[in-house]
Coordinates of C-alpha atoms in Angstrom, one line a residue:
M4 CA 15.0 -39.6 24.0
A5 CA 12.4 -37.4 25.7
I6 CA 12.7 -33.6 25.6
A7 CA 11.3 -31.3 28.3
S8 CA 8.7 -28.8 27.1
A9 CA 9.2 -25.1 26.9
D10 CA 6.9 -24.5 29.9
D11 CA 9.3 -26.5 32.1
Y12 CA 11.6 -23.6 31.7
D13 CA 9.1 -20.8 31.8
H14 CA 7.2 -21.7 34.9
E15 CA 9.2 -24.3 36.8
P16 CA 12.8 -24.4 38.3
L17 CA 15.5 -24.4 35.7
L18 CA 16.8 -27.8 34.7
F19 CA 20.2 -26.4 33.9
T20 CA 20.9 -24.7 37.3
D21 CA 24.6 -24.4 36.6
H22 CA 23.8 -22.3 33.5
T23 CA 26.1 -24.6 31.5
Y24 CA 23.4 -24.9 28.8
I25 CA 21.3 -22.5 26.9
Q26 CA 17.9 -22.5 28.5
G27 CA 15.1 -24.2 26.5
M28 CA 17.1 -24.7 23.3
V29 CA 18.4 -27.8 21.5
N30 CA 20.3 -28.6 18.3
Y31 CA 18.9 -30.5 15.3
K32 CA 19.7 -33.8 17.1
G33 CA 17.6 -32.7 20.2
D34 CA 20.8 -32.3 22.3
K35 CA 21.1 -29.5 24.8
I36 CA 23.4 -26.7 23.6
K37 CA 26.3 -25.4 25.8
N38 CA 26.7 -21.7 26.5
N39 CA 29.2 -19.9 24.2
N40 CA 28.9 -22.7 21.7
N41 CA 29.4 -21.0 18.4
E42 CA 28.5 -24.1 16.4
F43 CA 24.8 -23.6 16.8
G44 CA 22.8 -20.4 16.4
G45 CA 24.3 -16.9 16.4
W46 CA 24.7 -14.6 13.4
N47 CA 25.7 -17.5 11.2
S48 CA 22.1 -18.8 11.5
A49 CA 20.3 -15.5 11.9
S50 CA 21.9 -14.1 8.7
R51 CA 20.2 -16.8 6.7
V52 CA 16.9 -15.7 8.2
I53 CA 17.5 -12.1 7.2
V54 CA 18.4 -13.2 3.7
I55 CA 15.1 -15.1 3.2
G56 CA 13.2 -12.2 4.8
G57 CA 14.7 -9.8 2.3
L58 CA 13.8 -12.2 -0.6
E59 CA 10.2 -12.4 0.6
S60 CA 10.1 -8.6 1.0
F61 CA 11.3 -8.2 -2.6
I62 CA 8.5 -10.5 -3.9
L63 CA 5.7 -9.2 -1.7
H64 CA 6.3 -5.5 -2.1
G65 CA 6.9 -5.9 -5.8
M66 CA 3.5 -7.7 -6.1
S67 CA 1.4 -5.5 -3.7
S68 CA 2.7 -2.1 -4.9
N69 CA 1.7 -2.8 -8.5
L70 CA -1.2 -5.2 -8.0
I71 CA -3.8 -2.5 -9.0
S72 CA -2.3 -2.5 -12.5
I73 CA -2.9 -6.2 -13.3
L74 CA -6.4 -6.1 -11.7
T75 CA -7.5 -3.1 -13.9
M76 CA -5.4 -3.8 -17.0
Q77 CA -5.6 -7.5 -17.3
L78 CA -8.6 -8.6 -15.3
G79 CA -10.6 -5.6 -16.4
Q80 CA -11.7 -4.5 -13.0
S81 CA -12.7 -0.9 -12.1
T82 CA -10.4 1.1 -9.9
A83 CA -12.8 0.9 -7.0
T84 CA -13.3 -2.8 -7.2
A85 CA -9.5 -3.4 -7.6
A86 CA -8.8 -1.2 -4.5
Q87 CA -11.4 -3.3 -2.5
N88 CA -9.8 -6.5 -3.6
I89 CA -6.3 -5.2 -2.7
N90 CA -7.5 -4.1 0.8
A91 CA -9.2 -7.5 1.4
W92 CA -6.0 -9.3 0.4
T93 CA -3.7 -7.1 2.5
G94 CA -6.0 -7.5 5.5
F95 CA -6.0 -11.2 5.0
I96 CA -2.2 -11.3 5.1
Y97 CA -2.0 -9.2 8.3
M98 CA -4.8 -11.0 10.2
L99 CA -4.0 -14.6 9.3
P100 CA -0.8 -14.7 11.3
V101 CA -2.7 -15.0 14.6
L102 CA -4.0 -18.5 13.5
I103 CA -0.7 -19.5 11.9
A104 CA 1.2 -18.4 15.0
Y105 CA -1.0 -20.5 17.3
V106 CA -0.6 -23.6 15.1
S107 CA 3.1 -23.0 14.9
D108 CA 3.7 -22.5 18.7
A109 CA 1.2 -25.2 19.8
Y110 CA 1.8 -27.9 17.2
L111 CA 4.2 -27.6 14.4
G112 CA 7.0 -25.5 15.8
R113 CA 8.5 -22.4 14.0
F114 CA 10.9 -24.2 11.7
R115 CA 8.3 -26.6 10.3
A116 CA 5.9 -23.7 10.0
I117 CA 8.5 -21.8 8.0
L118 CA 9.0 -24.8 5.7
F119 CA 5.3 -25.2 5.1
S120 CA 4.9 -21.4 4.5
V121 CA 7.7 -21.4 1.9
I122 CA 6.3 -24.4 0.1
I123 CA 2.9 -22.8 -0.1
Y124 CA 4.5 -19.6 -1.3
V125 CA 6.3 -21.4 -4.1
L126 CA 3.1 -23.2 -5.1
G127 CA 1.1 -19.9 -5.1
L128 CA 3.8 -18.1 -7.2
G129 CA 4.0 -21.0 -9.6
M130 CA 0.3 -20.9 -10.2
L131 CA 0.4 -17.1 -10.5
T132 CA 3.1 -17.5 -13.2
L133 CA 1.0 -19.8 -15.2
C134 CA -2.1 -17.6 -14.8
T135 CA -0.6 -14.2 -15.6
S136 CA 1.4 -15.4 -18.6
Q137 CA -2.0 -16.2 -20.2
L138 CA -3.8 -12.9 -19.5
T139 CA -4.2 -10.3 -22.2
V140 CA -3.1 -6.7 -21.4
C141 CA -5.7 -4.0 -22.1
S142 CA -4.5 -0.4 -22.7
D143 CA -5.4 2.5 -20.5
N144 CA -7.6 3.9 -23.2
A145 CA -9.4 0.7 -23.7
V146 CA -10.3 0.4 -20.1
E147 CA -11.4 4.1 -19.8
D148 CA -13.5 4.0 -23.0
N149 CA -15.0 0.6 -22.3
L150 CA -13.5 -0.8 -25.5
L151 CA -13.6 -4.5 -26.2
C152 CA -10.5 -6.4 -25.3
S153 CA -9.9 -10.1 -24.5
S154 CA -11.6 -10.5 -21.1
P155 CA -10.4 -13.3 -18.8
S156 CA -12.6 -16.3 -18.3
T157 CA -14.2 -17.1 -15.0
F158 CA -11.8 -19.9 -14.5
Q159 CA -8.8 -17.6 -15.0
V160 CA -10.2 -15.1 -12.5
I161 CA -10.7 -17.9 -9.9
F162 CA -7.3 -19.3 -10.6
F163 CA -5.7 -15.9 -10.3
F164 CA -7.2 -15.1 -6.9
S165 CA -6.6 -18.7 -5.7
S166 CA -2.9 -18.1 -6.6
L167 CA -2.9 -14.7 -4.9
Y168 CA -4.4 -16.0 -1.7
L169 CA -2.0 -18.9 -1.6
T170 CA 0.9 -16.5 -1.7
G171 CA -0.9 -14.5 1.1
I172 CA -0.9 -17.6 3.3
G173 CA 2.8 -18.1 2.7
S174 CA 3.4 -14.4 3.5
A175 CA 1.4 -14.6 6.7
G176 CA 3.5 -17.5 7.9
Y177 CA 6.6 -15.5 7.1
K178 CA 5.5 -12.5 9.1
T179 CA 5.4 -14.3 12.4
C180 CA 7.5 -17.5 12.3
V181 CA 10.6 -16.2 10.3
P182 CA 11.6 -13.2 12.5
A183 CA 10.7 -15.2 15.7
F184 CA 12.9 -18.1 14.5
G185 CA 15.8 -15.7 13.7
A186 CA 15.6 -14.1 17.1
D187 CA 15.6 -17.6 18.7
Q188 CA 19.2 -17.9 17.5
F189 CA 20.4 -15.7 20.4
D190 CA 20.3 -16.3 24.1
K191 CA 18.6 -13.5 26.1
L192 CA 20.3 -14.7 29.3
N193 CA 23.7 -14.2 27.7
S194 CA 24.8 -10.6 28.0
N195 CA 26.6 -10.6 24.6
E196 CA 23.9 -12.5 22.8
S197 CA 21.2 -10.4 24.4
K198 CA 22.6 -7.4 22.5
S199 CA 22.6 -9.4 19.3
N200 CA 19.0 -10.4 19.9
S201 CA 18.0 -6.8 19.9
S202 CA 20.2 -6.0 16.9
F203 CA 18.6 -8.8 15.0
F204 CA 15.3 -6.9 14.6
N205 CA 17.2 -3.9 13.3
W206 CA 19.0 -5.9 10.7
W207 CA 15.7 -7.8 9.9
M208 CA 14.1 -4.5 9.1
F209 CA 17.2 -3.5 7.1
G210 CA 16.8 -6.7 5.0
Q211 CA 13.1 -6.0 4.5
S212 CA 13.9 -2.5 3.3
V213 CA 16.6 -3.6 0.9
G214 CA 14.1 -6.1 -0.6
S215 CA 11.3 -3.5 -1.0
C216 CA 13.6 -0.9 -2.4
T217 CA 15.2 -3.1 -5.1
S218 CA 11.7 -4.5 -5.8
H219 CA 10.4 -1.0 -6.7
L220 CA 13.3 -0.5 -9.0
I221 CA 13.4 -4.0 -10.7
L222 CA 10.3 -6.0 -10.3
N223 CA 7.8 -3.2 -10.9
Y224 CA 9.7 -2.3 -14.1
I225 CA 9.6 -6.0 -15.3
Q226 CA 5.8 -6.1 -14.6
D227 CA 5.1 -2.9 -16.5
N228 CA 7.4 -3.5 -19.5
L229 CA 8.1 -7.3 -19.8
G230 CA 4.9 -8.7 -18.3
W231 CA 3.6 -10.1 -15.0
G232 CA 4.3 -13.7 -16.2
L233 CA 8.0 -13.1 -16.2
A234 CA 7.9 -11.1 -13.0
S235 CA 6.0 -14.0 -11.2
G236 CA 8.4 -16.5 -12.7
I237 CA 11.4 -14.7 -11.3
S238 CA 9.6 -14.4 -7.9
S239 CA 9.0 -18.2 -8.0
I240 CA 12.7 -18.9 -8.5
L241 CA 13.7 -16.5 -5.7
M242 CA 11.3 -18.3 -3.3
V243 CA 12.9 -21.6 -4.2
I244 CA 16.3 -20.0 -3.5
A245 CA 14.8 -18.9 -0.1
L246 CA 13.8 -22.5 0.6
L247 CA 17.3 -23.7 -0.2
V248 CA 18.9 -21.0 2.0
I249 CA 16.8 -21.9 5.0
M250 CA 17.4 -25.6 4.5
S251 CA 21.1 -25.1 4.2
G252 CA 21.3 -24.2 7.9
I253 CA 19.2 -27.0 9.3
K254 CA 22.2 -28.5 11.2
S255 CA 23.3 -25.1 12.6
Y256 CA 20.1 -23.7 14.0
R257 CA 18.9 -23.6 17.6
Y258 CA 15.4 -25.0 18.1
T259 CA 13.0 -24.1 20.8
L260 CA 11.6 -26.9 22.9
K261 CA 7.9 -27.1 22.3
K262 CA 4.9 -27.8 24.5
D263 CA 4.0 -31.5 24.2
A264 CA 6.2 -31.7 21.1
D265 CA 9.6 -30.7 19.8
E266 CA 10.5 -28.1 17.3
V267 CA 13.4 -29.9 15.9
N268 CA 13.4 -30.8 12.2
P269 CA 11.6 -34.0 11.2
F270 CA 14.0 -36.3 13.1
N271 CA 12.7 -39.1 15.3
I272 CA 12.5 -37.1 18.6
Q273 CA 9.5 -37.0 20.9
G274 CA 8.5 -34.3 23.3
S275 CA 7.6 -35.2 26.9
R276 CA 4.1 -34.7 28.4
K277 CA 3.5 -33.1 31.7
S278 CA 0.8 -33.9 34.2
G279 CA -2.6 -32.4 33.4
T280 CA -2.5 -30.1 36.5
S281 CA 0.9 -28.7 35.5
S282 CA -0.2 -28.2 31.9
N283 CA -3.4 -26.4 32.9
I284 CA -1.4 -24.1 35.2
S285 CA 1.1 -23.4 32.4
K286 CA -1.7 -22.5 30.0
V287 CA -3.2 -20.1 32.5
E288 CA 0.1 -18.4 32.9
D289 CA 0.6 -18.2 29.2
V290 CA -2.8 -16.5 28.8
K291 CA -1.9 -14.0 31.6
A292 CA 1.4 -13.3 29.8
V293 CA -0.3 -12.5 26.5
L294 CA -3.0 -10.4 28.2
R295 CA -0.3 -8.2 29.8
L296 CA 0.5 -7.0 26.2
V297 CA -3.1 -6.0 25.3
P298 CA -2.8 -2.4 26.7
V299 CA 0.3 -1.8 24.5
W300 CA -1.5 -3.3 21.5
I301 CA -4.6 -1.0 22.0
I302 CA -2.6 2.2 22.8
C303 CA -0.3 1.8 19.8
L304 CA -3.0 1.3 17.2
I305 CA -2.7 4.9 16.3
Y306 CA 0.8 4.4 15.1
P307 CA 0.0 2.0 12.2
L308 CA -3.0 4.2 11.4
V309 CA -0.6 7.1 10.8
H310 CA 1.9 4.8 9.1
A311 CA -0.8 3.9 6.5
Q312 CA -0.7 7.4 5.0
V313 CA 2.8 6.7 3.7
H314 CA 1.5 4.5 1.0
T315 CA -1.7 6.4 0.3
F316 CA -2.0 10.2 0.6
F317 CA 1.7 10.8 0.5
I318 CA 1.7 9.3 -3.0
K319 CA -1.5 11.2 -3.9
Q320 CA 0.2 14.5 -2.9
G321 CA 3.2 13.7 -5.1
S322 CA 1.1 12.7 -8.1
I323 CA 0.1 16.3 -8.8
M324 CA 3.4 18.0 -7.9
D325 CA 6.3 18.8 -10.2
R326 CA 8.1 15.5 -10.7
S327 CA 10.2 16.4 -13.7
I328 CA 13.9 15.7 -13.9
G329 CA 15.1 17.6 -17.0
P330 CA 12.8 18.4 -19.9
D331 CA 11.7 14.9 -20.9
F332 CA 11.5 12.7 -17.8
Q333 CA 9.0 12.6 -14.9
I334 CA 9.5 10.5 -11.7
P335 CA 6.5 8.1 -11.1
S336 CA 4.7 9.3 -8.0
A337 CA 5.1 5.9 -6.3
S338 CA 8.8 5.9 -6.9
I339 CA 9.3 8.7 -4.3
Q340 CA 8.8 6.0 -1.7
I341 CA 12.4 5.0 -2.4
F342 CA 13.4 7.7 0.1
Y343 CA 11.3 6.0 2.7
S344 CA 13.0 2.6 2.1
I345 CA 16.5 4.2 1.9
S346 CA 15.9 6.1 5.2
I347 CA 14.9 2.8 6.9
M348 CA 18.1 1.1 5.7
L349 CA 20.3 3.9 6.8
F350 CA 18.7 4.4 10.2
A351 CA 18.4 0.7 10.9
A352 CA 22.1 0.2 10.2
S353 CA 23.2 3.3 12.2
Y354 CA 21.0 2.5 15.2
D355 CA 23.3 -0.3 16.3
R356 CA 26.6 1.3 15.2
I357 CA 26.0 4.8 16.4
F358 CA 22.9 5.3 18.5
V359 CA 23.3 2.4 20.9
P360 CA 27.0 3.1 21.8
I361 CA 26.2 6.7 22.4
T362 CA 23.2 6.2 24.6
Q363 CA 24.9 3.3 26.5
T364 CA 27.4 5.9 27.9
F365 CA 24.5 7.8 29.4
T366 CA 22.0 5.1 30.4
G367 CA 24.3 2.1 31.2
I368 CA 21.7 -0.1 29.4
S369 CA 23.2 -2.7 27.1
N370 CA 20.8 -1.8 24.3
G371 CA 21.1 1.9 24.9
I372 CA 17.4 2.4 25.8
T373 CA 14.7 0.1 26.9
T374 CA 12.2 -1.4 24.4
L375 CA 9.4 0.7 25.7
Q376 CA 11.5 3.9 25.5
R377 CA 12.3 3.0 21.9
I378 CA 8.6 2.6 21.0
G379 CA 7.9 5.9 22.8
V380 CA 10.6 7.8 20.7
G381 CA 9.1 6.3 17.6
I382 CA 5.6 7.5 18.5
F383 CA 7.0 11.0 19.1
I384 CA 8.8 11.1 15.7
S385 CA 5.6 9.8 14.1
T386 CA 3.8 12.8 15.6
I387 CA 6.4 15.2 14.3
T388 CA 6.0 13.5 10.8
M389 CA 2.3 14.4 10.7
V390 CA 3.0 18.0 11.7
V391 CA 5.6 18.3 9.0
A392 CA 3.3 16.7 6.4
G393 CA 0.6 19.1 7.3
I394 CA 2.9 22.1 6.9
V395 CA 4.0 20.9 3.4
E396 CA 0.5 20.2 2.3
D397 CA -0.6 23.7 3.5
R398 CA 2.1 25.2 1.4
R399 CA 1.1 23.1 -1.6
L400 CA -2.6 24.2 -1.3
K401 CA -1.6 27.8 -1.1
I402 CA 0.5 27.5 -4.3
A403 CA -2.4 25.7 -6.1
Q404 CA -4.8 28.6 -5.0
E405 CA -2.2 31.2 -6.1
F406 CA -2.0 29.8 -9.6
G407 CA -5.8 29.1 -9.9
L408 CA -5.4 25.3 -10.1
T409 CA -7.9 24.3 -7.4
G410 CA -10.6 23.4 -9.9
D411 CA -8.4 21.1 -12.0
P412 CA -7.7 17.8 -10.1
K413 CA -5.1 16.7 -12.7
A414 CA -3.2 20.0 -12.9
T415 CA 0.5 19.9 -11.9
V416 CA 1.1 22.3 -9.0
P417 CA 4.4 24.2 -9.5
M418 CA 5.9 22.8 -6.4
V419 CA 8.8 20.3 -6.6
V420 CA 8.0 16.8 -5.3
W421 CA 11.2 16.9 -3.2
W422 CA 9.3 18.8 -0.6
L423 CA 7.8 15.4 0.4
I424 CA 11.3 14.0 1.3
P425 CA 11.3 15.2 4.9
Q426 CA 8.0 13.4 5.7
Y427 CA 9.2 10.2 4.0
V428 CA 12.5 10.3 5.9
L429 CA 10.8 11.0 9.2
S430 CA 8.4 8.1 8.6
G431 CA 11.3 5.8 8.0
L432 CA 13.0 7.0 11.2
A433 CA 9.8 6.5 13.2
L434 CA 9.5 3.0 11.9
V435 CA 13.0 2.1 13.0
F436 CA 12.1 3.1 16.5
A437 CA 8.4 2.3 16.8
A438 CA 7.9 -0.7 14.6
V439 CA 11.2 -2.5 15.3
G440 CA 10.6 -1.7 19.0
L441 CA 7.1 -3.2 18.9
Q442 CA 8.4 -6.3 17.1
E443 CA 11.1 -6.8 19.8
F444 CA 8.6 -6.1 22.6
F445 CA 5.9 -8.6 21.4
Y446 CA 8.6 -11.2 20.8
D447 CA 10.4 -10.7 24.1
Q448 CA 7.6 -10.3 26.6
V449 CA 5.8 -13.6 26.0
P450 CA 6.8 -17.1 27.1
N451 CA 9.4 -18.8 24.8
G452 CA 6.8 -21.2 23.4
L453 CA 4.5 -18.3 22.3
R454 CA 6.8 -16.0 20.5
S455 CA 5.2 -16.5 17.1
V456 CA 1.9 -15.6 18.8
G457 CA 3.6 -12.5 20.2
L458 CA 4.7 -11.4 16.8
S459 CA 1.3 -12.1 15.3
L460 CA -0.1 -9.5 17.7
Y461 CA 2.3 -7.0 16.0
C462 CA 1.0 -8.0 12.6
T463 CA -2.6 -7.7 13.5
M464 CA -1.9 -4.2 14.9
F465 CA -0.8 -3.1 11.5
G466 CA -3.7 -4.9 9.8
L467 CA -6.3 -3.3 12.0
G468 CA -4.5 0.0 11.6
D469 CA -5.1 -0.2 7.8
F470 CA -8.8 -1.0 8.4
L471 CA -9.1 1.9 11.0
S472 CA -7.6 4.2 8.4
V473 CA -10.2 3.3 5.9
F474 CA -13.0 3.8 8.5
L475 CA -11.6 7.1 9.8
I476 CA -11.2 8.5 6.3
S477 CA -14.8 7.6 5.5
V478 CA -16.1 9.2 8.7
I479 CA -14.0 12.4 8.4
Q480 CA -15.0 12.9 4.8
K481 CA -18.7 12.4 5.6
V482 CA -18.6 14.9 8.5
T483 CA -16.4 17.6 6.8
S484 CA -18.4 17.5 3.5
A485 CA -21.7 18.2 5.2
G486 CA -23.5 21.2 3.9
G487 CA -22.1 21.0 0.4
Q488 CA -18.5 21.4 1.4
H489 CA -15.7 19.6 -0.4
G490 CA -14.4 18.0 2.8
W491 CA -10.9 17.3 4.0
I492 CA -10.4 14.3 1.8
A493 CA -12.1 15.2 -1.4
T494 CA -11.3 13.4 -4.7
N495 CA -9.7 16.6 -5.9
I496 CA -7.1 17.1 -3.3
N497 CA -6.6 20.7 -4.5
Q498 CA -10.0 21.4 -3.0
A499 CA -9.5 19.2 0.0
H500 CA -7.7 19.8 3.3
L501 CA -5.2 17.0 3.8
D502 CA -3.3 19.4 6.0
Y503 CA -6.2 19.3 8.5
F504 CA -6.3 15.6 8.3
Y505 CA -2.6 15.3 9.0
W506 CA -2.8 17.6 12.0
F507 CA -5.8 15.6 13.3
L508 CA -3.6 12.5 13.1
A509 CA -0.8 14.4 14.9
A510 CA -3.3 15.3 17.7
L511 CA -4.3 11.6 18.0
S512 CA -0.6 10.7 18.2
V513 CA -0.1 13.1 21.1
I514 CA -3.0 11.4 22.9
E515 CA -1.4 8.0 22.1
L516 CA 2.0 9.2 23.4
V517 CA 0.6 10.5 26.7
A518 CA -1.3 7.2 27.2
F519 CA 1.8 5.2 26.3
L520 CA 4.0 7.1 28.7
C521 CA 1.5 6.6 31.5
F522 CA 1.3 2.9 30.9
S523 CA 5.1 2.5 30.5
K524 CA 5.7 3.9 34.0
S525 CA 3.9 1.0 35.6
Y526 CA 4.9 -1.8 33.3
A527 CA 7.2 -4.5 34.7
Y528 CA 9.3 -6.4 32.1
K529 CA 9.1 -10.2 32.0
P530 CA 12.0 -11.6 34.1
M531 CA 14.7 -13.2 32.0

């Protein structure tokens, strides 16, 4: 049986003119799916996608948030070298989705790409388990004092990084294909399912936050106290469970018809080929559709640049503040991020249940506000976040000066770490609006067959945002430290001016918001 390609629906008259069938979607047998057919797609299928997304978030965040410890303590790398390796690995994960998305949308299809990604992930984690269980842990003092401890062999180092980058390939495939496949389970032309399509990205982010939050509490503890070998082994088992979960729904998913091929699971179904002229016209239209999104991609680069501070300077601030709970316990500075994860969970859940119904009564829009309006609100909140962070840092610096602590980079400033909670909570709220809105926008505004590519643009935005943050910090420190000054971002932040840096980011965010509002006025959404 031949199946029409996705472009037949995107650029030519609808085959199902009576709207009896869901446009461009088939079941696992390759049959067209009738509207309002609850047997295929919907939340039954999308919930599986959210579960495996949460499992992957648990694994990835548990690994990335504590990776510097294994690089310095077990591989014997300096802090600077370890940081460079982490940045390179993170950039790899965020930039690779462009290639994977193209292969997925043009050749494999999203479901097959997900399966390959999970299998590669399992392989990488399995190798990581073998490697880390053989590494010797060096104490902090041994590393600082250059004392001898069992150094890893060249083979172990190569094996470790090979394992790490294999997991990175698996994660890159996750970042584009999994959320796109989950959103595919809802029909944008159906008014009820269109609401669910938008809600999916909220609950996807909710699942991601649950995964990262529990990971900070559980996996990081296991890594530090019971060993990376055990932590990697648990991660391997969880990824196998993710594979079983996604496979369990193979007969209930909706699959997107692909260009020159099908996206159904490996059954004996062939996609139809169109004439060369029609195919070329289709490709030109696809390129035009993607190029329409480039202005948003460029304008919104400031947002991920601001967002990058959550996992860097926010933590640095907390590291020299009063983190004591009672006389004998101090909160790890990185653990304060839990307020960020919790805020995302709460705001993502309440967005659908509270915000959308309230705004619907005023706007008459099924999703409460448009996608671009959602992104704009997120950029505005992000701007406020930087202003608040600057105010808090200004107060911290004044207290450090008042107590004569500016010359001691390790001195605890008598200011409770809870002062940082507002900027973490606001960062979470900004992400629920801006990041989720950007995900939905890049998914929704491209042709059906290019939705993984659309989400890859979202990923590269955050990857480039991290690189821009590194570049901006380097330039600002060089400029502000001229003439023997400490600079805004000195190693001793008690002598620095992170408050100025935060306010500078707030000013950039204002420029971003103005440019975004100007662009939004003239943007025409893709017709459904």
